[in-house]
CSV table of N, CA, C and O in Angstrom, one decimal:
chain,number,residue,atom,x,y,z
A,1,UNK,N,97.1,86.4,134.5
A,1,UNK,CA,96.5,86.9,133.7
A,1,UNK,C,95.5,86.3,133.4
A,1,UNK,O,95.4,84.9,132.7
A,2,UNK,N,94.1,86.1,133.7
A,2,UNK,CA,93.4,85.5,132.9
A,2,UNK,C,92.1,85.6,131.7
A,2,UNK,O,92.7,87.2,131.1
A,3,UNK,N,91.5,84.8,131.5
A,3,UNK,CA,91.0,84.7,130.1
A,3,UNK,C,91.5,85.5,128.8
A,3,UNK,O,91.0,86.1,128.2
A,4,UNK,N,92.4,85.0,128.1
A,4,UNK,CA,93.2,85.5,127.3
A,4,UNK,C,92.6,83.9,126.5
A,4,UNK,O,93.0,83.0,126.2
A,5,UNK,N,92.6,84.5,125.4
A,5,UNK,CA,91.7,83.8,123.9
A,5,UNK,C,93.0,83.5,123.4
A,5,UNK,O,93.5,84.6,123.1
A,6,UNK,N,93.5,81.8,122.8
A,6,UNK,CA,94.4,81.9,121.7
A,6,UNK,C,93.7,81.4,120.4
A,6,UNK,O,92.8,80.2,120.7
A,7,UNK,N,94.2,81.7,119.6
A,7,UNK,CA,93.9,80.7,118.6
A,7,UNK,C,95.0,80.1,118.3
A,7,UNK,O,96.5,81.1,117.9
A,8,UNK,N,95.3,78.5,117.5
A,8,UNK,CA,96.7,78.1,117.3
A,8,UNK,C,96.0,77.8,116.3
A,8,UNK,O,94.8,76.5,115.6
A,9,UNK,N,97.0,78.0,115.0
A,9,UNK,CA,96.8,77.9,113.4
A,9,UNK,C,98.5,76.9,112.9
A,9,UNK,O,99.5,77.2,113.1
A,10,UNK,N,97.6,75.2,112.9
A,10,UNK,CA,98.8,74.3,112.3
A,10,UNK,C,97.8,73.4,111.6
A,10,UNK,O,96.9,72.8,112.0
A,11,UNK,N,98.4,72.9,110.5
A,11,UNK,CA,98.1,72.1,109.6
A,11,UNK,C,98.4,70.7,110.5
A,11,UNK,O,97.7,69.3,109.4
A,12,UNK,N,99.2,70.8,111.6
A,12,UNK,CA,99.0,69.0,111.8
A,12,UNK,C,98.3,68.9,112.6
A,12,UNK,O,98.6,69.5,114.2
A,13,UNK,N,97.5,68.3,112.6
A,13,UNK,CA,95.3,68.4,113.9
A,13,UNK,C,96.7,67.6,114.8
A,13,UNK,O,95.7,68.7,116.5
A,14,UNK,N,96.9,66.8,115.5
A,14,UNK,CA,97.5,66.4,115.9
A,14,UNK,C,98.4,66.9,116.9
A,14,UNK,O,97.9,67.3,118.7
A,15,UNK,N,99.1,68.1,116.9
A,15,UNK,CA,100.1,69.0,117.3
A,15,UNK,C,99.1,69.6,118.3
A,15,UNK,O,99.0,70.4,119.3
A,16,UNK,N,98.2,70.7,117.3
A,16,UNK,CA,97.2,72.0,117.8
A,16,UNK,C,96.2,71.0,118.8
A,16,UNK,O,96.3,72.0,119.8
A,17,UNK,N,96.2,69.9,118.3
A,17,UNK,CA,95.4,69.6,119.7
A,17,UNK,C,95.4,69.4,120.8
A,17,UNK,O,95.0,69.3,122.2
A,18,UNK,N,97.3,68.8,121.3
A,18,UNK,CA,97.5,68.9,121.7
A,18,UNK,C,98.1,70.0,122.7
A,18,UNK,O,98.0,69.7,123.6
A,19,UNK,N,98.9,70.7,122.0
A,19,UNK,CA,98.7,72.3,122.5
A,19,UNK,C,97.6,72.6,122.8
A,19,UNK,O,97.7,73.5,123.9
A,20,UNK,N,96.0,72.5,122.2
A,20,UNK,CA,95.0,73.4,122.8
A,20,UNK,C,95.0,72.7,124.4
A,20,UNK,O,94.2,73.3,125.4
A,21,UNK,N,95.0,71.4,124.9
A,21,UNK,CA,94.8,70.7,125.9
A,21,UNK,C,95.4,71.6,127.0
A,21,UNK,O,95.2,71.6,128.5
A,22,UNK,N,96.5,71.5,126.5
A,22,UNK,CA,97.7,71.7,127.6
A,22,UNK,C,97.9,73.0,127.8
A,22,UNK,O,97.7,73.7,129.2
A,23,UNK,N,97.2,73.7,126.8
A,23,UNK,CA,96.8,75.6,127.4
A,23,UNK,C,95.7,75.6,128.3
A,23,UNK,O,95.7,76.8,129.2
A,24,UNK,N,94.6,75.0,128.1
A,24,UNK,CA,93.6,74.9,128.4
A,24,UNK,C,93.7,74.2,130.1
A,24,UNK,O,93.4,75.0,130.9
A,25,UNK,N,94.4,73.9,130.4
A,25,UNK,CA,94.6,73.5,131.2
A,25,UNK,C,95.7,74.2,132.5
A,25,UNK,O,95.8,74.2,133.9
A,26,UNK,N,96.3,75.5,131.8
A,26,UNK,CA,96.6,76.7,132.4
A,26,UNK,C,96.3,77.6,132.2
A,26,UNK,O,96.7,78.6,132.7
A,27,UNK,N,94.8,77.4,132.5
A,27,UNK,CA,93.6,78.1,132.2
A,27,UNK,C,93.8,79.2,131.1
A,27,UNK,O,92.6,80.7,130.9
A,28,UNK,N,94.3,78.9,130.0
A,28,UNK,CA,94.0,79.8,128.3
A,28,UNK,C,93.1,78.9,127.5
A,28,UNK,O,92.4,78.0,127.9
A,29,UNK,N,92.2,80.2,127.0
A,29,UNK,CA,91.8,79.4,125.7
A,29,UNK,C,91.8,79.2,125.0
A,29,UNK,O,92.2,80.6,124.3
A,30,UNK,N,91.9,78.3,124.8
A,30,UNK,CA,92.6,77.5,122.6
A,30,UNK,C,91.6,77.2,122.1
A,30,UNK,O,91.0,76.6,122.5
A,31,UNK,N,91.5,77.8,120.8
A,31,UNK,CA,90.6,77.2,119.7
A,31,UNK,C,91.6,76.8,118.8
A,31,UNK,O,92.5,77.4,118.2
A,32,UNK,N,91.7,75.8,117.8
A,32,UNK,CA,92.4,75.5,116.9
A,32,UNK,C,92.2,75.8,115.0
A,32,UNK,O,91.4,75.6,115.0
A,33,UNK,N,92.6,76.4,114.1
A,33,UNK,CA,92.5,75.4,112.9
A,33,UNK,C,93.5,74.8,111.9
A,33,UNK,O,94.6,75.5,112.5
A,34,UNK,N,92.7,74.6,111.1
A,34,UNK,CA,93.7,74.0,109.9
A,34,UNK,C,94.5,74.6,109.2
A,34,UNK,O,95.9,73.7,109.0
A,35,UNK,N,94.3,75.6,109.2
A,35,UNK,CA,94.7,76.6,108.4
A,35,UNK,C,95.0,78.3,108.0
A,35,UNK,O,94.0,78.0,108.9
A,36,UNK,N,95.2,78.9,107.5
A,36,UNK,CA,95.1,80.0,107.2
A,36,UNK,C,93.9,81.0,107.1
A,36,UNK,O,92.4,82.1,107.5
A,37,UNK,N,92.8,80.0,106.2
A,37,UNK,CA,91.5,80.4,105.5
A,37,UNK,C,90.7,80.4,106.7
A,37,UNK,O,90.0,81.4,106.8
A,38,UNK,N,90.7,78.8,107.1
A,38,UNK,CA,90.0,79.0,108.3
A,38,UNK,C,90.1,79.3,109.5
A,38,UNK,O,89.1,80.5,110.2
A,39,UNK,N,91.4,80.2,110.4
A,39,UNK,CA,91.7,80.4,111.0
A,39,UNK,C,91.1,81.7,110.5
A,39,UNK,O,90.6,82.9,111.5
A,40,UNK,N,91.1,82.6,109.7
A,40,UNK,CA,90.5,84.0,109.6
A,40,UNK,C,88.8,84.1,109.5
A,40,UNK,O,88.6,84.8,110.2
A,41,UNK,N,88.3,83.0,108.8
A,41,UNK,CA,86.9,82.9,109.7
A,41,UNK,C,86.5,83.1,110.3
A,41,UNK,O,85.3,83.1,111.3
A,42,UNK,N,87.3,81.7,111.9
A,42,UNK,CA,86.9,81.5,113.0
A,42,UNK,C,86.7,83.5,113.5
A,42,UNK,O,86.4,83.6,114.4
A,43,UNK,N,88.5,84.0,113.3
A,43,UNK,CA,88.7,85.4,114.0
A,43,UNK,C,87.6,86.1,113.6
A,43,UNK,O,87.2,87.1,114.3
A,44,UNK,N,87.4,86.1,112.1
A,44,UNK,CA,86.2,87.2,111.7
A,44,UNK,C,84.8,86.9,113.1
A,44,UNK,O,83.7,88.2,112.9
A,45,UNK,N,84.6,85.9,113.6
A,45,UNK,CA,83.6,85.7,114.8
A,45,UNK,C,83.8,85.9,116.0
A,45,UNK,O,82.4,85.7,117.0
A,46,UNK,N,85.1,85.7,116.0
A,46,UNK,CA,85.4,85.9,117.7
A,46,UNK,C,86.4,86.7,117.8
A,46,UNK,O,87.6,86.6,117.2
A,47,UNK,N,86.4,87.4,119.0
A,47,UNK,CA,88.0,88.1,119.3
A,47,UNK,C,89.0,87.3,119.9
A,47,UNK,O,88.7,86.4,120.9
A,48,UNK,N,89.9,87.6,119.4
A,48,UNK,CA,91.7,86.7,120.3
A,48,UNK,C,92.0,87.4,120.7
A,48,UNK,O,92.3,88.9,120.1
A,49,UNK,N,93.0,87.1,121.2
A,49,UNK,CA,94.1,87.9,122.1
A,49,UNK,C,95.7,87.5,121.4
A,49,UNK,O,95.8,88.8,120.7
A,50,UNK,N,95.6,86.7,120.9
A,50,UNK,CA,97.3,85.9,120.8
A,50,UNK,C,96.7,84.9,120.1
A,50,UNK,O,96.0,83.5,119.6
A,51,UNK,N,97.4,84.8,118.8
A,51,UNK,CA,97.7,83.7,117.7
A,51,UNK,C,99.4,82.8,118.0
A,51,UNK,O,99.9,83.9,117.7
A,52,UNK,N,99.0,81.6,117.8
A,52,UNK,CA,100.1,81.1,117.7
A,52,UNK,C,99.8,80.5,116.0
A,52,UNK,O,99.2,79.4,115.5
A,53,UNK,N,100.5,80.9,115.0
A,53,UNK,CA,100.9,80.8,113.9
A,53,UNK,C,102.1,79.9,112.9
A,53,UNK,O,103.1,80.0,113.7
A,54,UNK,N,102.0,78.8,112.8
A,54,UNK,CA,103.1,77.9,112.0
A,54,UNK,C,102.9,78.8,111.0
A,54,UNK,O,102.3,79.0,110.1
A,55,UNK,N,104.8,78.8,110.4
A,55,UNK,CA,105.2,79.3,109.2
A,55,UNK,C,104.5,78.1,108.3
A,55,UNK,O,104.6,79.1,107.3
A,56,UNK,N,105.4,76.9,108.3
A,56,UNK,CA,105.1,75.8,107.2
A,56,UNK,C,103.9,75.6,107.2
A,56,UNK,O,103.3,74.0,108.4
A,57,UNK,N,102.8,75.8,106.3
A,57,UNK,CA,101.5,74.9,106.5
A,57,UNK,C,101.3,74.9,104.7
A,57,UNK,O,101.4,75.8,103.6
A,58,UNK,N,100.6,73.4,104.4
A,58,UNK,CA,100.0,73.4,103.2
A,58,UNK,C,98.9,74.1,102.8
A,58,UNK,O,97.5,75.3,103.8
A,59,UNK,N,98.3,74.6,101.4
A,59,UNK,CA,97.8,75.9,101.3
A,59,UNK,C,97.8,77.5,101.1
A,59,UNK,O,99.4,77.4,101.4
A,60,UNK,N,97.4,77.8,103.1
A,60,UNK,CA,98.5,79.4,102.7
A,60,UNK,C,99.4,79.4,103.9
A,60,UNK,O,98.9,78.9,104.7
A,61,UNK,N,99.9,80.3,103.5
A,61,UNK,CA,101.5,79.6,104.5
A,61,UNK,C,101.1,80.5,105.8
A,61,UNK,O,100.4,81.7,105.4
A,62,UNK,N,102.1,80.4,106.9
A,62,UNK,CA,102.5,81.4,107.5
A,62,UNK,C,102.4,83.1,107.4
A,62,UNK,O,101.8,83.6,108.1
A,63,UNK,N,103.4,83.0,106.1
A,63,UNK,CA,103.6,84.3,106.6
A,63,UNK,C,102.1,85.2,105.3
A,63,UNK,O,102.3,86.7,105.8
A,64,UNK,N,101.7,84.2,104.5
A,64,UNK,CA,100.3,84.9,104.3
A,64,UNK,C,99.5,85.2,105.3
A,64,UNK,O,98.5,86.3,104.9
A,65,UNK,N,99.7,84.8,105.8
A,65,UNK,CA,98.6,84.6,107.1
A,65,UNK,C,98.4,85.4,107.6
A,65,UNK,O,98.1,86.0,108.2
A,66,UNK,N,99.9,85.4,107.8
A,66,UNK,CA,100.3,86.6,109.3
A,66,UNK,C,99.6,87.9,108.7
A,66,UNK,O,99.2,89.3,109.3
A,67,UNK,N,99.8,88.1,107.4
A,67,UNK,CA,99.9,89.4,106.6
A,67,UNK,C,98.4,90.0,106.8
A,67,UNK,O,97.6,91.0,107.1
A,68,UNK,N,97.5,88.6,106.4
A,68,UNK,CA,96.0,88.9,106.0
A,68,UNK,C,95.5,89.1,107.5
A,68,UNK,O,94.7,89.9,107.6
A,69,UNK,N,96.6,88.2,108.3
A,69,UNK,CA,95.4,88.5,110.2
A,69,UNK,C,96.2,90.2,110.5
A,69,UNK,O,95.1,90.9,110.8
A,70,UNK,N,97.0,90.7,110.0
A,70,UNK,CA,97.4,91.8,110.6
A,70,UNK,C,96.3,93.0,109.8
A,70,UNK,O,96.4,94.1,110.3
A,71,UNK,N,96.2,92.9,108.4
A,71,UNK,CA,95.6,93.9,107.7
A,71,UNK,C,93.7,93.6,108.4
A,71,UNK,O,93.4,94.7,108.6
A,72,UNK,N,93.4,92.4,109.4
A,72,UNK,CA,92.3,92.3,109.4
A,72,UNK,C,91.6,92.3,110.7
A,72,UNK,O,91.1,93.2,110.8
A,73,UNK,N,92.5,92.6,111.5
A,73,UNK,CA,92.9,92.3,112.5
A,73,UNK,C,94.3,92.6,113.0
A,73,UNK,O,94.7,92.1,114.2
A,74,UNK,N,94.4,93.9,113.3
A,74,UNK,CA,95.7,94.6,113.6
A,74,UNK,C,96.2,94.5,115.0
A,74,UNK,O,97.2,94.5,115.3
A,75,UNK,N,94.9,94.9,116.1
A,75,UNK,CA,95.4,94.6,117.4
A,75,UNK,C,96.0,93.3,117.8
A,75,UNK,O,96.8,93.1,119.1
A,76,UNK,N,95.5,91.6,117.9
A,76,UNK,CA,96.0,90.6,117.8
A,76,UNK,C,97.3,90.5,117.8
A,76,UNK,O,98.0,91.2,116.3
A,77,UNK,N,98.2,90.4,119.0
A,77,UNK,CA,99.7,89.7,118.8
A,77,UNK,C,99.6,88.2,117.9
A,77,UNK,O,99.3,86.9,118.7
A,78,UNK,N,100.4,88.1,117.5
A,78,UNK,CA,100.7,86.7,116.9
A,78,UNK,C,101.9,86.2,117.1
A,78,UNK,O,103.4,87.2,117.0
A,79,UNK,N,102.3,84.5,117.5
A,79,UNK,CA,103.6,84.7,117.7
A,79,UNK,C,103.5,83.4,116.5
A,79,UNK,O,103.3,82.1,116.9
A,80,UNK,N,105.4,83.0,116.0
A,80,UNK,CA,105.2,82.9,115.1
A,80,UNK,C,105.5,80.7,115.9
A,80,UNK,O,106.3,81.3,116.2
A,81,UNK,N,105.6,80.0,114.9
A,81,UNK,CA,105.7,78.9,115.1
A,81,UNK,C,106.8,78.0,114.1
A,81,UNK,O,105.9,78.3,112.8
A,82,UNK,N,107.6,77.8,114.5
A,82,UNK,CA,108.7,77.3,113.5
A,82,UNK,C,109.5,75.9,113.6
A,82,UNK,O,110.1,76.2,115.0
A,83,UNK,N,109.8,75.0,112.7
A,83,UNK,CA,110.1,73.8,113.1
A,83,UNK,C,111.8,74.0,112.4
A,83,UNK,O,112.5,72.8,113.2
A,84,UNK,N,112.2,75.3,112.1
A,84,UNK,CA,113.1,75.4,111.1
A,84,UNK,C,113.7,76.0,111.3
A,84,UNK,O,112.9,77.5,110.6
A,85,UNK,N,114.5,77.3,111.6
A,85,UNK,CA,115.2,78.3,112.6
A,85,UNK,C,115.3,78.8,110.6
A,85,UNK,O,116.7,78.3,110.5
A,86,UNK,N,114.6,79.5,109.8
A,86,UNK,CA,114.9,80.2,109.0
A,86,UNK,C,115.1,81.6,109.6
A,86,UNK,O,113.9,82.3,109.5
A,87,UNK,N,116.4,82.8,108.9
A,87,UNK,CA,116.7,83.2,109.7
A,87,UNK,C,115.9,84.9,108.6
A,87,UNK,O,115.2,85.4,109.4
A,88,UNK,N,115.6,84.1,107.5
A,88,UNK,CA,115.4,85.4,106.8
A,88,UNK,C,113.6,85.3,106.4
A,88,UNK,O,113.2,86.2,106.6
A,89,UNK,N,112.7,84.3,107.4
A,89,UNK,CA,111.8,83.9,107.6
A,89,UNK,C,111.3,84.9,108.2
A,89,UNK,O,109.9,85.4,108.8
A,90,UNK,N,112.2,84.2,109.7
A,90,UNK,CA,111.8,84.9,111.1
A,90,UNK,C,111.9,86.6,111.3
A,90,UNK,O,111.5,87.4,111.6
A,91,UNK,N,112.7,87.3,110.2
A,91,UNK,CA,112.8,88.6,110.2
A,91,UNK,C,111.9,89.5,109.7
A,91,UNK,O,111.3,90.7,110.0
A,92,UNK,N,111.6,88.4,108.4
A,92,UNK,CA,110.3,89.4,107.8
A,92,UNK,C,109.2,89.0,108.3
A,92,UNK,O,108.6,90.0,108.3
A,93,UNK,N,108.7,87.8,109.1
A,93,UNK,CA,107.5,88.0,110.2
A,93,UNK,C,107.8,88.8,110.9
A,93,UNK,O,106.6,89.6,111.3
A,94,UNK,N,108.4,89.1,111.9
A,94,UNK,CA,108.7,90.6,113.0
A,94,UNK,C,108.7,91.5,111.8
A,94,UNK,O,107.8,92.7,112.4
A,95,UNK,N,109.1,91.9,110.8
A,95,UNK,CA,108.9,93.1,110.0
A,95,UNK,C,107.7,93.0,109.7
A,95,UNK,O,106.9,94.5,109.7
A,96,UNK,N,106.6,92.2,109.5
A,96,UNK,CA,105.4,92.3,109.3
A,96,UNK,C,104.3,92.3,110.4
A,96,UNK,O,103.2,92.5,110.4
A,97,UNK,N,104.8,92.4,111.6
A,97,UNK,CA,103.9,92.7,112.6
A,97,UNK,C,103.5,91.7,113.9
A,97,UNK,O,103.5,91.6,114.9
A,98,UNK,N,105.0,90.4,113.7
A,98,UNK,CA,104.8,88.7,114.2
A,98,UNK,C,105.4,89.9,115.7
A,98,UNK,O,106.2,90.1,116.3
A,99,UNK,N,104.6,89.3,116.9
A,99,UNK,CA,105.2,89.8,118.4
A,99,UNK,C,107.0,88.8,118.3
A,99,UNK,O,108.1,89.8,118.8
A,100,UNK,N,106.8,87.6,118.3
A,100,UNK,CA,107.9,87.1,118.5
A,100,UNK,C,107.8,85.6,117.7
A,100,UNK,O,106.6,85.2,117.2
A,101,UNK,N,109.0,84.5,118.2
A,101,UNK,CA,108.7,83.5,117.4
A,101,UNK,C,108.9,82.1,118.4
A,101,UNK,O,109.8,83.1,119.1
A,102,UNK,N,109.1,80.8,118.5
A,102,UNK,CA,109.7,79.7,118.6
A,102,UNK,C,109.6,78.9,118.2
A,102,UNK,O,108.7,78.4,117.3
A,103,UNK,N,110.8,78.0,118.4
A,103,UNK,CA,111.3,77.0,118.0
A,103,UNK,C,110.7,75.2,118.1
A,103,UNK,O,109.4,75.7,119.3
A,104,UNK,N,109.4,74.8,117.4
A,104,UNK,CA,108.7,73.5,117.7
A,104,UNK,C,109.6,72.1,117.7
A,104,UNK,O,110.8,72.0,117.2
A,105,UNK,N,109.6,72.0,118.1
A,105,UNK,CA,108.3,71.8,119.7
A,105,UNK,C,108.8,72.9,120.9
A,105,UNK,O,109.9,72.6,121.1
A,106,UNK,N,108.1,74.1,121.2
A,106,UNK,CA,108.6,74.3,122.3
A,106,UNK,C,107.9,74.3,123.8
A,106,UNK,O,106.8,73.2,123.8
A,107,UNK,N,108.7,74.8,124.3
A,107,UNK,CA,108.7,74.2,126.0
A,107,UNK,C,107.1,74.8,126.1
A,107,UNK,O,106.9,76.4,126.0
A,108,UNK,N,106.4,74.3,126.7
A,108,UNK,CA,104.9,74.4,127.3
A,108,UNK,C,104.9,75.9,128.5
A,108,UNK,O,104.4,76.7,127.6
A,109,UNK,N,105.6,75.6,129.6
A,109,UNK,CA,105.6,77.0,129.8
A,109,UNK,C,106.5,77.8,129.4
A,109,UNK,O,106.0,79.1,129.5
A,110,UNK,N,107.2,77.9,128.5
A,110,UNK,CA,107.7,78.8,127.8
A,110,UNK,C,106.9,79.9,126.7
A,110,UNK,O,106.8,81.0,126.6
A,111,UNK,N,106.0,78.7,126.3
A,111,UNK,CA,104.6,79.1,125.3
A,111,UNK,C,104.1,80.0,126.0
A,111,UNK,O,103.7,81.3,126.1
A,112,UNK,N,103.7,79.6,127.0
A,112,UNK,CA,102.5,80.0,127.9
A,112,UNK,C,102.9,81.4,128.2
A,112,UNK,O,102.7,82.9,128.7
A,113,UNK,N,104.1,81.4,128.8
A,113,UNK,CA,105.0,83.2,129.3
A,113,UNK,C,104.6,83.6,127.7
A,113,UNK,O,104.6,84.9,128.2
A,114,UNK,N,105.4,83.0,127.1
A,114,UNK,CA,105.5,84.2,125.0
A,114,UNK,C,104.0,84.7,125.4
A,114,UNK,O,103.6,86.0,124.9
A,115,UNK,N,102.8,83.2,125.8
A,115,UNK,CA,101.4,84.0,125.2
A,115,UNK,C,100.8,84.7,126.2
A,115,UNK,O,100.4,86.0,125.5
A,116,UNK,N,101.3,85.4,127.5
A,116,UNK,CA,100.8,86.0,128.6
A,116,UNK,C,101.4,86.9,128.3
A,116,UNK,O,100.4,88.0,128.5
A,117,UNK,N,103.0,88.0,127.4
A,117,UNK,CA,103.6,88.8,127.9
A,117,UNK,C,102.6,89.2,126.1
A,117,UNK,O,102.4,91.0,126.2
A,118,UNK,N,102.7,88.3,125.2
A,118,UNK,CA,101.9,89.0,123.9
A,118,UNK,C,100.1,89.3,125.1
A,118,UNK,O,100.3,90.7,124.0
A,119,UNK,N,99.6,88.9,125.2
A,119,UNK,CA,98.3,89.4,125.6
A,119,UNK,C,98.1,90.7,126.7
A,119,UNK,O,97.6,91.3,126.0
A,120,UNK,N,99.4,90.8,127.5
A,120,UNK,CA,99.3,92.2,127.9
A,120,UNK,C,100.0,93.3,127.4
A,120,UNK,O,99.2,94.0,127.0
A,121,UNK,N,100.7,93.0,126.0
A,121,UNK,CA,101.5,94.1,125.0
A,121,UNK,C,99.8,94.3,124.1
A,121,UNK,O,99.4,95.0,124.0
A,122,UNK,N,99.6,93.1,123.7
A,122,UNK,CA,97.5,93.7,123.4
A,122,UNK,C,97.3,94.3,124.1
A,122,UNK,O,96.3,95.7,123.6
A,123,UNK,N,96.6,94.0,125.6
A,123,UNK,CA,95.9,95.3,126.0
A,123,UNK,C,96.2,96.1,126.8
A,123,UNK,O,95.8,97.1,126.8
A,124,UNK,N,98.0,96.6,127.0
A,124,UNK,CA,98.0,97.6,126.9
A,124,UNK,C,98.0,98.8,125.6
A,124,UNK,O,97.5,99.9,125.8
A,125,UNK,N,97.6,98.3,124.7
A,125,UNK,CA,98.2,99.0,122.7
A,125,UNK,C,96.7,98.8,123.4
A,125,UNK,O,95.8,100.2,123.0
A,126,UNK,N,95.8,98.4,123.3
A,126,UNK,CA,94.0,99.1,123.2
A,126,UNK,C,93.4,100.3,124.2
A,126,UNK,O,92.5,100.3,124.5
A,127,UNK,N,94.3,100.7,125.5
A,127,UNK,CA,93.8,101.2,126.0
A,127,UNK,C,94.0,102.5,125.5
A,127,UNK,O,95.2,103.2,125.1
């Protein structure tokens, strides 16, 4: 699947920069944002297929960012990333419309498969 646009939202710049490079090498178009407010500004100016969203961030956390994304861009699929498996937060994010979640650090190949699956779902729902 070509031309998948991914937005990585995490307040750990080193993590998002490294992950963006890995995704770019696998043929995905990755953009980074350091938090929810910046991500929403970026999304208002450019289309994305999939968002990878960290749950724990300074400022606007992942749950509030997910809520804003789903209000403003409901067609975009969101994969939540968390370093700590908190069942309540995961269930809450899935109920709010997240596509799925992965534990950090996620295996890059598994992450790519999840992104491709989410992009396929977005595109099939857009038809």
